[in-house]
Short mmCIF file of C-alpha atoms and ligand atoms in Angstrom, two decimals:
data_model
loop_
_atom_site.label_atom_id
_atom_site.label_comp_id
_atom_site.label_asym_id
_atom_site.label_seq_id
_atom_site.Cartn_x
_atom_site.Cartn_y
_atom_site.Cartn_z
CA MET X 1 -54.32 37.08 57.64
CA PRO X 2 -53.12 38.93 60.87
CA LEU X 3 -56.05 38.94 63.80
CA ASP X 4 -56.30 42.47 63.63
CA ASP X 5 -57.23 42.24 60.00
CA ARG X 6 -59.52 39.69 60.36
CA ALA X 7 -61.52 41.43 62.93
CA THR X 8 -61.68 44.71 61.05
CA THR X 9 -62.75 42.29 57.68
CA ASP X 10 -65.45 40.71 59.78
CA GLU X 11 -66.83 44.30 61.17
CA LEU X 12 -66.68 45.93 57.51
CA LEU X 13 -68.46 42.94 56.14
CA ALA X 14 -71.25 43.39 58.35
CA LEU X 15 -71.18 47.19 58.10
CA ALA X 16 -71.19 46.72 54.20
CA ARG X 17 -74.16 44.42 54.51
CA ASP X 18 -76.11 46.60 56.72
CA LEU X 19 -75.50 49.34 54.34
CA ALA X 20 -76.46 47.53 51.77
CA LEU X 21 -79.66 46.01 53.38
CA ARG X 22 -80.57 49.56 54.25
CA TYR X 23 -80.28 50.96 50.71
CA VAL X 24 -82.10 48.04 49.13
CA GLU X 25 -85.09 48.29 51.76
CA THR X 26 -85.32 52.18 50.94
CA LEU X 27 -85.69 50.91 47.18
CA ASP X 28 -89.39 51.13 47.44
CA ASP X 29 -89.86 54.44 48.79
CA ARG X 30 -86.79 56.46 47.83
CA PRO X 31 -86.85 59.03 44.92
CA VAL X 32 -85.71 57.27 41.93
CA ALA X 33 -83.49 60.00 40.69
CA GLY X 34 -80.40 61.20 42.99
CA VAL X 35 -81.55 64.15 45.10
CA ALA X 36 -78.10 65.58 45.61
CA SER X 37 -76.72 68.76 43.79
CA PRO X 38 -73.75 67.99 41.63
CA SER X 39 -72.03 70.81 44.42
CA ASP X 40 -73.01 68.73 47.29
CA LEU X 41 -71.46 65.56 45.79
CA ALA X 42 -68.49 67.31 44.95
CA ALA X 43 -68.10 68.33 48.25
CA ALA X 44 -69.03 65.02 49.67
CA PHE X 45 -66.53 63.26 47.54
CA GLY X 46 -63.75 66.15 47.43
CA GLY X 47 -61.28 67.82 49.45
CA THR X 48 -57.60 66.68 49.56
CA LEU X 49 -56.43 62.88 49.96
CA PRO X 50 -55.89 62.86 53.60
CA ASP X 51 -52.25 62.26 54.37
CA ASP X 52 -52.62 59.39 57.10
CA PRO X 53 -54.57 56.06 57.09
CA GLU X 54 -58.23 56.63 58.09
CA ASP X 55 -60.28 53.83 59.77
CA PRO X 56 -61.71 51.42 57.08
CA ARG X 57 -65.07 51.29 59.22
CA GLU X 58 -64.99 55.35 58.86
CA VAL X 59 -64.21 55.09 55.19
CA VAL X 60 -67.16 52.88 54.50
CA LYS X 61 -69.69 54.79 56.31
CA ARG X 62 -67.92 58.01 54.59
CA LEU X 63 -68.58 56.72 51.16
CA ALA X 64 -72.14 55.44 51.86
CA ASP X 65 -72.76 58.93 53.06
CA ALA X 66 -71.41 60.37 50.31
CA ALA X 67 -72.66 58.31 47.52
CA GLU X 68 -76.48 57.53 48.63
CA PRO X 69 -77.94 60.84 47.99
CA GLY X 70 -76.26 60.50 44.46
CA VAL X 71 -77.28 57.27 43.48
CA VAL X 72 -79.99 56.50 41.03
CA ALA X 73 -82.15 54.06 42.00
CA THR X 74 -81.59 51.98 38.73
CA SER X 75 -82.35 48.48 40.55
CA GLY X 76 -85.62 49.83 41.55
CA GLY X 77 -88.78 48.46 40.42
CA ARG X 78 -89.62 52.10 39.01
CA PHE X 79 -86.57 53.01 36.86
CA PHE X 80 -87.66 52.78 33.07
CA GLY X 81 -84.87 54.50 31.66
CA PHE X 82 -82.16 53.46 29.26
CA VAL X 83 -82.75 49.43 29.22
CA GLU X 84 -81.17 49.24 32.71
CA GLY X 85 -81.90 46.23 34.23
CA GLY X 86 -82.08 45.73 38.04
CA VAL X 87 -79.57 43.00 40.59
CA LEU X 88 -81.37 39.46 41.19
CA PRO X 89 -80.66 38.51 44.48
CA ALA X 90 -78.32 35.80 43.93
CA ALA X 91 -76.30 37.54 41.43
CA LEU X 92 -75.98 40.20 44.00
CA ALA X 93 -74.31 37.78 46.26
CA ALA X 94 -72.32 36.10 43.71
CA ASP X 95 -70.88 39.61 42.96
CA TRP X 96 -69.85 40.19 46.70
CA LEU X 97 -68.42 36.41 46.74
CA THR X 98 -66.34 37.65 43.40
CA SER X 99 -64.55 40.80 44.80
CA THR X 100 -64.20 38.78 47.96
CA TRP X 101 -62.40 35.54 45.72
CA ASP X 102 -60.73 38.66 43.58
CA GLN X 103 -60.03 36.41 40.94
CA ASN X 104 -58.50 37.30 37.17
CA PRO X 105 -60.35 35.02 34.69
CA GLY X 106 -57.86 36.16 31.74
CA PHE X 107 -56.19 33.04 32.66
CA HIS X 108 -56.72 29.27 33.50
CA VAL X 109 -53.92 28.92 35.96
CA LEU X 110 -55.29 32.23 38.06
CA SER X 111 -58.62 31.01 38.41
CA PRO X 112 -59.81 27.31 37.27
CA ALA X 113 -63.11 28.01 38.60
CA ALA X 114 -63.64 31.32 36.60
CA ALA X 115 -62.73 28.89 33.39
CA ALA X 116 -65.11 25.88 34.66
CA ALA X 117 -67.80 28.37 35.26
CA GLU X 118 -67.57 30.31 31.91
CA GLU X 119 -67.33 27.29 29.87
CA ALA X 120 -70.77 26.34 31.86
CA VAL X 121 -72.43 29.67 31.37
CA ALA X 122 -71.52 29.67 27.58
CA GLY X 123 -73.37 26.70 27.43
CA TRP X 124 -76.05 27.53 28.71
CA LEU X 125 -76.40 30.73 27.11
CA LEU X 126 -76.05 29.23 23.61
CA ASP X 127 -78.55 27.06 24.42
CA LEU X 128 -80.85 29.64 25.85
CA LEU X 129 -80.18 31.82 23.34
CA SER X 130 -80.70 29.27 20.52
CA LEU X 131 -77.40 30.18 18.82
CA PRO X 132 -75.31 27.25 17.35
CA ALA X 133 -73.99 25.05 20.11
CA THR X 134 -70.30 25.06 18.80
CA ALA X 135 -70.30 29.18 18.98
CA SER X 136 -67.26 30.62 21.38
CA VAL X 137 -68.25 33.16 24.08
CA GLY X 138 -66.19 36.03 25.70
CA PHE X 139 -67.75 37.91 28.89
CA THR X 140 -66.96 41.69 28.19
CA THR X 141 -67.60 44.60 30.31
CA GLY X 142 -70.74 45.39 28.08
CA ALA X 143 -72.68 45.31 24.66
CA GLN X 144 -69.87 47.87 23.46
CA MET X 145 -67.28 45.71 24.03
CA ALA X 146 -69.05 42.84 22.86
CA SER X 147 -69.65 44.49 19.33
CA LEU X 148 -66.08 45.37 19.26
CA ALA X 149 -64.74 41.91 19.72
CA GLY X 150 -67.57 40.25 17.43
CA LEU X 151 -66.42 42.99 14.58
CA ALA X 152 -62.75 42.72 15.48
CA ALA X 153 -63.31 38.63 14.84
CA ALA X 154 -65.18 39.55 11.57
CA ARG X 155 -62.41 41.92 10.25
CA HIS X 156 -60.02 39.31 11.07
CA HIS X 157 -62.26 36.71 8.95
CA VAL X 158 -62.97 38.34 5.94
CA LEU X 159 -59.71 40.04 5.76
CA ALA X 160 -57.77 36.63 6.07
CA ALA X 161 -60.26 35.15 3.10
CA ALA X 162 -58.90 37.82 1.26
CA GLY X 163 -55.15 36.68 2.02
CA TRP X 164 -54.76 39.88 4.23
CA ASP X 165 -53.42 39.60 8.01
CA ALA X 166 -55.44 42.15 9.68
CA GLU X 167 -53.54 41.41 12.77
CA GLY X 168 -50.25 41.50 12.03
CA ASP X 169 -49.97 44.14 9.14
CA GLY X 170 -52.90 46.68 10.33
CA LEU X 171 -55.13 48.08 7.62
CA THR X 172 -52.75 50.07 5.63
CA GLY X 173 -52.85 48.83 2.20
CA ALA X 174 -55.37 46.30 3.01
CA PRO X 175 -58.12 45.22 0.71
CA ARG X 176 -61.04 47.50 1.51
CA VAL X 177 -63.69 45.81 3.88
CA THR X 178 -67.32 47.53 3.17
CA VAL X 179 -69.06 47.53 6.54
CA VAL X 180 -73.23 47.99 5.92
CA VAL X 181 -74.97 49.27 8.61
CA GLY X 182 -78.57 49.96 9.29
CA GLU X 183 -79.65 53.67 9.81
CA GLU X 184 -81.10 52.98 13.37
CA ARG X 185 -77.79 51.13 14.53
CA HIS X 186 -77.02 51.78 18.02
CA ALA X 187 -74.15 54.34 18.69
CA THR X 188 -71.80 51.52 19.94
CA ILE X 189 -71.73 50.03 16.74
CA GLY X 190 -69.91 53.44 15.34
CA ARG X 191 -67.89 53.33 18.31
CA ALA X 192 -66.53 49.84 17.55
CA LEU X 193 -66.05 50.74 14.01
CA ARG X 194 -64.01 53.46 14.99
CA PHE X 195 -61.54 51.28 17.24
CA LEU X 196 -61.02 48.95 14.70
CA GLY X 197 -59.79 51.24 12.05
CA PHE X 198 -62.86 51.22 9.87
CA GLY X 199 -64.21 54.37 10.99
CA GLU X 200 -67.27 55.65 11.90
CA LYS X 201 -68.24 57.78 9.04
CA THR X 202 -67.54 55.20 6.01
CA PRO X 203 -70.01 52.45 6.48
CA LEU X 204 -72.70 52.00 3.55
CA VAL X 205 -76.06 53.03 5.65
CA VAL X 206 -79.07 50.92 4.60
CA ALA X 207 -82.39 52.37 5.39
CA SER X 208 -84.73 51.62 7.96
CA ASP X 209 -88.47 51.40 8.16
CA GLY X 210 -90.71 53.65 10.62
CA GLN X 211 -90.05 51.15 13.46
CA GLY X 212 -86.18 51.34 13.26
CA ARG X 213 -85.88 47.81 11.10
CA MET X 214 -83.44 47.60 8.17
CA ASP X 215 -85.03 47.43 5.13
CA ALA X 216 -83.77 43.83 3.85
CA ASP X 217 -84.29 44.76 -0.10
CA ALA X 218 -82.16 47.81 0.11
CA LEU X 219 -79.60 45.95 2.00
CA ALA X 220 -79.57 42.87 -0.87
CA SER X 221 -79.36 45.75 -3.48
CA ALA X 222 -76.61 47.13 -1.72
CA LEU X 223 -74.51 44.01 -1.40
CA ASP X 224 -74.99 43.02 -5.06
CA GLY X 225 -72.96 46.21 -5.93
CA ILE X 226 -70.11 45.41 -3.61
CA SER X 227 -66.78 43.38 -4.29
CA GLY X 228 -64.35 42.49 -1.85
CA PRO X 229 -64.96 42.06 1.82
CA VAL X 230 -68.17 42.83 3.59
CA ILE X 231 -69.33 43.04 7.02
CA VAL X 232 -72.85 43.62 7.94
CA CYS X 233 -74.03 44.73 10.92
CA ALA X 234 -77.74 44.06 12.18
CA GLN X 235 -79.75 44.49 15.24
CA ALA X 236 -82.04 42.25 17.53
CA GLY X 237 -84.05 45.25 19.60
CA ASN X 238 -83.94 48.78 18.56
CA VAL X 239 -82.87 50.72 21.77
CA ASN X 240 -85.88 52.82 21.16
CA THR X 241 -88.81 50.83 19.65
CA GLY X 242 -87.43 47.19 20.45
CA ALA X 243 -87.84 46.52 16.98
CA PHE X 244 -85.86 43.67 15.30
CA ASP X 245 -84.44 43.87 11.78
CA PRO X 246 -85.80 41.08 9.60
CA LEU X 247 -83.19 38.68 10.43
CA PRO X 248 -84.18 35.45 8.12
CA ARG X 249 -83.84 37.87 5.06
CA ILE X 250 -80.77 39.68 5.99
CA ALA X 251 -78.88 36.59 6.65
CA ALA X 252 -79.73 35.02 3.55
CA ALA X 253 -78.61 38.11 1.73
CA THR X 254 -75.36 38.40 3.68
CA ARG X 255 -74.59 34.18 3.25
CA ALA X 256 -75.13 34.77 -0.77
CA CYS X 257 -72.40 37.48 -0.78
CA GLY X 258 -70.00 35.59 1.64
CA ALA X 259 -70.32 38.56 4.07
CA TRP X 260 -69.93 38.26 7.76
CA LEU X 261 -73.18 39.21 9.76
CA HIS X 262 -72.73 41.13 13.39
CA VAL X 263 -75.90 41.15 15.19
CA ASP X 264 -76.36 43.49 18.24
CA GLY X 265 -78.61 41.86 20.45
CA ALA X 266 -77.76 43.86 23.63
CA PHE X 267 -81.27 43.16 24.93
CA GLY X 268 -83.17 41.85 22.28
CA LEU X 269 -81.66 38.79 21.85
CA TRP X 270 -83.00 37.50 25.48
CA ALA X 271 -86.33 37.26 23.79
CA ALA X 272 -85.14 33.86 22.61
CA ALA X 273 -85.49 32.61 25.91
CA SER X 274 -88.87 33.24 25.55
CA PRO X 275 -91.54 31.10 23.95
CA ARG X 276 -93.88 33.87 23.53
CA PHE X 277 -91.33 36.17 21.97
CA ARG X 278 -88.85 33.71 20.41
CA HIS X 279 -90.58 34.47 16.94
CA LEU X 280 -88.71 37.94 17.45
CA THR X 281 -85.30 36.24 17.07
CA GLU X 282 -85.68 34.01 13.92
CA GLY X 283 -82.68 33.87 11.98
CA ALA X 284 -80.60 35.10 14.68
CA ASP X 285 -78.99 31.83 14.54
CA LEU X 286 -77.44 32.56 10.96
CA ALA X 287 -75.17 35.20 12.19
CA ASP X 288 -71.52 35.18 12.41
CA SER X 289 -71.22 37.14 15.44
CA TRP X 290 -73.70 38.51 18.10
CA ALA X 291 -73.52 41.00 20.95
CA THR X 292 -75.71 40.70 24.25
CA ASP X 293 -75.45 42.21 27.77
CA GLY X 294 -76.34 40.39 31.07
CA HIS X 295 -76.58 43.80 32.94
CA LYS X 296 -79.46 44.70 31.22
CA TRP X 297 -82.36 42.34 30.98
CA LEU X 298 -80.88 39.21 32.84
CA ASN X 299 -80.47 41.55 35.72
CA VAL X 300 -76.87 41.23 37.10
CA PRO X 301 -74.93 44.07 38.41
CA TYR X 302 -72.71 45.84 36.24
CA ASP X 303 -70.47 45.26 34.35
CA SER X 304 -71.70 42.09 32.27
CA GLY X 305 -71.62 42.08 28.31
CA ILE X 306 -71.14 38.56 26.38
CA VAL X 307 -69.66 38.35 22.84
CA ILE X 308 -70.55 35.21 20.94
CA CYS X 309 -69.07 34.17 17.84
CA ALA X 310 -69.97 30.83 15.51
CA HIS X 311 -66.20 30.88 14.06
CA PRO X 312 -63.95 30.16 17.23
CA GLU X 313 -60.84 30.20 15.47
CA SER X 314 -61.36 34.00 13.88
CA HIS X 315 -62.50 34.89 17.39
CA ARG X 316 -59.32 33.98 19.23
CA ALA X 317 -56.94 35.09 16.17
CA ALA X 318 -58.49 38.47 16.10
CA LEU X 319 -58.46 38.67 20.08
CA ALA X 320 -55.96 36.32 21.93
CA LEU X 321 -52.89 37.77 23.93
CA HIS X 322 -49.23 36.24 23.64
CA ALA X 323 -46.31 36.52 25.81
CA PRO X 324 -43.33 33.96 26.80
CA TYR X 325 -44.84 33.77 29.75
CA LEU X 326 -48.43 32.72 29.22
CA VAL X 327 -48.00 29.18 28.90
CA ARG X 328 -51.23 27.36 27.97
CA ASP X 329 -52.34 24.22 29.48
CA PRO X 330 -53.64 21.88 26.94
CA ASP X 331 -55.87 19.74 29.49
CA ASN X 332 -57.52 23.03 30.59
CA PRO X 333 -57.56 24.95 27.41
CA ARG X 334 -60.15 27.98 28.39
CA ASP X 335 -58.05 31.20 28.96
CA GLY X 336 -60.66 33.74 29.13
CA SER X 337 -58.92 36.78 27.55
CA ASP X 338 -58.98 34.61 24.29
CA TRP X 339 -62.22 35.64 23.66
CA THR X 340 -62.14 39.32 25.10
CA PRO X 341 -60.58 42.34 24.16
CA GLU X 342 -59.15 42.72 27.93
CA SER X 343 -56.30 40.87 29.63
CA SER X 344 -57.12 40.96 33.26
CA ARG X 345 -60.54 41.90 34.42
CA ARG X 346 -63.28 40.75 36.63
CA ALA X 347 -64.82 37.42 37.10
CA ARG X 348 -68.20 38.80 36.03
CA VAL X 349 -69.12 35.12 34.87
CA PHE X 350 -70.15 33.98 38.60
CA ALA X 351 -73.09 36.54 38.86
CA LEU X 352 -74.17 35.25 35.43
CA TRP X 353 -74.06 32.02 36.55
CA ALA X 354 -75.64 32.69 39.74
CA ALA X 355 -78.47 34.87 37.99
CA LEU X 356 -79.20 31.73 35.39
CA ARG X 357 -79.43 29.11 38.40
CA SER X 358 -81.54 31.13 40.27
CA LEU X 359 -84.26 31.86 37.72
CA GLY X 360 -83.92 28.93 35.44
CA ARG X 361 -84.83 28.55 32.01
CA SER X 362 -88.70 29.64 33.06
CA GLY X 363 -87.31 32.26 35.08
CA VAL X 364 -85.74 33.98 32.59
CA ALA X 365 -88.71 33.21 29.96
CA ASP X 366 -90.92 34.85 32.84
CA LEU X 367 -88.59 37.84 33.29
CA VAL X 368 -88.90 38.64 29.59
CA GLU X 369 -92.48 38.22 29.47
CA ARG X 370 -93.59 40.08 32.64
CA SER X 371 -91.41 42.93 31.40
CA CYS X 372 -92.98 42.93 28.09
CA ASP X 373 -96.60 42.61 29.67
CA HIS X 374 -95.67 45.86 31.87
CA ALA X 375 -94.55 47.54 28.56
CA GLN X 376 -98.02 46.93 27.20
CA ARG X 377 -100.03 47.85 30.21
CA PHE X 378 -97.98 51.51 29.67
CA ALA X 379 -98.58 51.58 26.12
CA THR X 380 -102.85 50.97 26.94
CA ALA X 381 -103.15 53.15 29.35
CA LEU X 382 -101.03 56.06 27.54
CA ALA X 383 -102.70 55.42 24.16
CA ALA X 384 -106.42 55.80 25.70
CA VAL X 385 -105.55 59.33 27.07
CA PRO X 386 -106.46 62.08 24.62
CA GLY X 387 -103.22 64.08 23.56
CA ILE X 388 -100.83 61.33 24.37
CA GLU X 389 -99.57 58.94 21.65
CA VAL X 390 -97.57 55.66 21.53
CA LEU X 391 -95.42 56.29 18.64
CA ASN X 392 -94.17 52.47 18.08
CA ASP X 393 -95.57 49.23 17.89
CA VAL X 394 -94.93 47.80 21.21
CA VAL X 395 -93.38 44.32 20.21
CA LEU X 396 -91.00 43.99 23.49
CA ASN X 397 -90.66 46.33 26.44
CA GLN X 398 -90.11 49.43 24.71
CA VAL X 399 -92.65 52.32 24.51
CA LEU X 400 -92.19 55.49 22.93
CA VAL X 401 -94.74 58.29 23.79
CA ARG X 402 -95.50 61.64 22.82
CA VAL X 403 -97.63 63.98 24.69
CA GLY X 404 -98.67 66.91 22.59
CA ASP X 405 -95.70 68.33 21.08
CA ASP X 406 -91.92 68.47 21.53
CA GLU X 407 -91.59 71.11 24.52
CA ARG X 408 -94.61 69.29 26.01
CA THR X 409 -93.15 65.98 26.04
CA ARG X 410 -89.91 67.24 27.24
CA ALA X 411 -91.45 69.11 30.00
CA VAL X 412 -93.14 65.86 30.88
CA ALA X 413 -90.19 63.95 31.08
CA ALA X 414 -88.35 66.44 33.17
CA SER X 415 -90.85 66.55 35.83
CA VAL X 416 -91.42 62.98 36.09
CA GLN X 417 -87.75 62.71 36.38
CA ARG X 418 -87.49 65.30 38.74
CA GLY X 419 -90.71 64.08 41.12
CA GLY X 420 -88.68 61.04 41.75
CA GLU X 421 -91.92 58.64 41.31
CA ALA X 422 -90.58 57.00 38.47
CA TRP X 423 -87.82 57.66 35.87
CA LEU X 424 -87.97 57.55 32.08
CA GLY X 425 -86.09 58.45 29.15
CA ASP X 426 -86.49 61.54 27.02
CA THR X 427 -85.11 60.46 23.40
CA VAL X 428 -85.90 61.82 19.45
CA TRP X 429 -87.50 59.46 17.40
CA HIS X 430 -87.47 60.06 13.51
CA GLY X 431 -87.22 63.96 14.59
CA ARG X 432 -89.99 64.04 17.24
CA ARG X 433 -89.44 63.62 20.93
CA ALA X 434 -90.62 61.11 22.83
CA LEU X 435 -90.84 59.95 26.15
CA ARG X 436 -89.06 56.30 26.39
CA ILE X 437 -90.03 53.88 28.79
CA SER X 438 -88.21 50.48 28.98
CA VAL X 439 -89.32 47.87 30.93
CA SER X 440 -86.38 45.39 32.16
CA ASP X 441 -86.02 45.02 35.82
CA HIS X 442 -87.10 41.69 37.66
CA ALA X 443 -88.48 44.07 40.67
CA THR X 444 -90.84 45.81 38.47
CA THR X 445 -94.75 45.19 39.42
CA GLU X 446 -97.97 46.36 38.42
CA ALA X 447 -98.05 48.58 41.20
CA ASP X 448 -94.95 49.81 40.06
CA VAL X 449 -96.17 50.43 36.23
CA ASP X 450 -99.16 52.16 38.15
CA ARG X 451 -97.37 54.65 40.30
CA ALA X 452 -95.50 55.66 37.12
CA LEU X 453 -98.41 55.95 34.76
CA ALA X 454 -99.87 58.37 37.25
CA ALA X 455 -96.58 60.39 37.46
CA ILE X 456 -96.92 60.78 34.14
CA LEU X 457 -100.74 61.84 33.58
CA ALA X 458 -100.03 64.26 36.87
CA ALA X 459 -97.03 65.83 34.57
CA THR X 460 -99.08 65.58 31.52
CA GLU X 461 -101.87 68.03 33.20
CA ALA X 462 -99.33 70.07 34.91
CA ALA X 463 -97.66 70.73 31.54
CA ARG X 464 -101.39 71.72 29.75
C1 PLP C 1 -77.60 49.56 25.51
C2 PLP C 1 -77.24 48.87 24.36
C3 PLP C 1 -75.93 48.59 23.70
C4 PLP C 1 -74.70 49.09 24.35
O1 PLP C 1 -74.53 48.07 25.51
P1 PLP C 1 -73.82 48.45 26.79
O2 PLP C 1 -73.70 47.46 27.70
O3 PLP C 1 -74.15 50.12 27.60
O4 PLP C 1 -72.29 48.73 26.28
C5 PLP C 1 -76.13 48.39 22.36
N1 PLP C 1 -76.71 47.99 21.57
C6 PLP C 1 -78.14 47.86 21.91
C7 PLP C 1 -78.95 47.65 21.09
C8 PLP C 1 -78.27 48.68 23.39
O5 PLP C 1 -79.43 48.57 23.65
#
């Protein structure tokens, strides 16, 4: 590296460190929501692209000045929306190094280190989540792409069994695949089905109960009436209630008819890492593919999803990339792109590796359990207030709260979000407006929960 470049890099990394530290230190006090208006942000980021180079130090300062007023403090302890995890310190530092190393884990030759880390983390994850040790693992952007990858493996597998080459010949003229989903599936399942050519409107929808759990009897009778290839999509952790589909019975029904079972466990699958909550994931190990996230409950930076498949050959057949210049090294078999829909991508595994090691098995369990205890604290305090109703059984980290009627609930959500003391979501659960509180950040303390509770109660009073 030329000396000038080296000096600049030194200054830039020091500057980035100062800016990053300043940000982290303000997390306890800054408003949770961004404060700048969209037009202020447009002005700060906009203007014409300069003709001439700008000093990189000025660029980085300008970026921080432009962005910070519009940054939402999702990695602070008082953000309770959308199941957004925070960032563990070790994962943050690993993520910095990941950018520095600029590795491409798509192919072994491009990063033997990333390939080895992916193999190691794959083993740890299968162990921690109690999934089959022989399963294949791919590191995707998020659970959306993990479900896409898992369902691509499913499509390959069930159509190959019916004598059809989906990868080669597409779906035109193929045996009809029946896809079965629960009424309360996550929206990303529909989008994955769209990308895979199954269509979003064609699945057979099985009714869910008041908590959002798929009705296993209804599934069994639906499967009775189907012939031909079948893929069933179940869920471990509903994004509103945290409820788990009855996986042992769903797995039994899908196995009985030779169907493929995909489990969307974006955050819920992590319950398996906790002795207290493991029972919720019972039966998950019987599925054929799984999708989960690192960037939610494990608290690694975005982006970090994980696809796991009990049939490595189908996983690879559905996703692997082939080109004459992609020469495989038989001694070093892991090409990361075999297991994800992407070719080049970020070596997101290093942050996962650092997060898992810095927590250890007990730390992951503690993260899950503390989050769930905080959710209970919210639920207990709010249920005790006249006029406030907790709509779900708080089995995990999700709490749905209704304040009087739709209008008042919406007003409370808006007022809390605007106030900056905390941030919680606004949802509709079975036709009724609700506040959605998700606890999934290692940084959240009881004091943070109490500050959020005070903000909710004050907004409730104001909206009376
Ligand atoms: C968040 C979530 C997803 C989507 O995950 P991304 O990481 O945003 O792609 C899918 N399913 C469930 C249940 C989720 O909570």
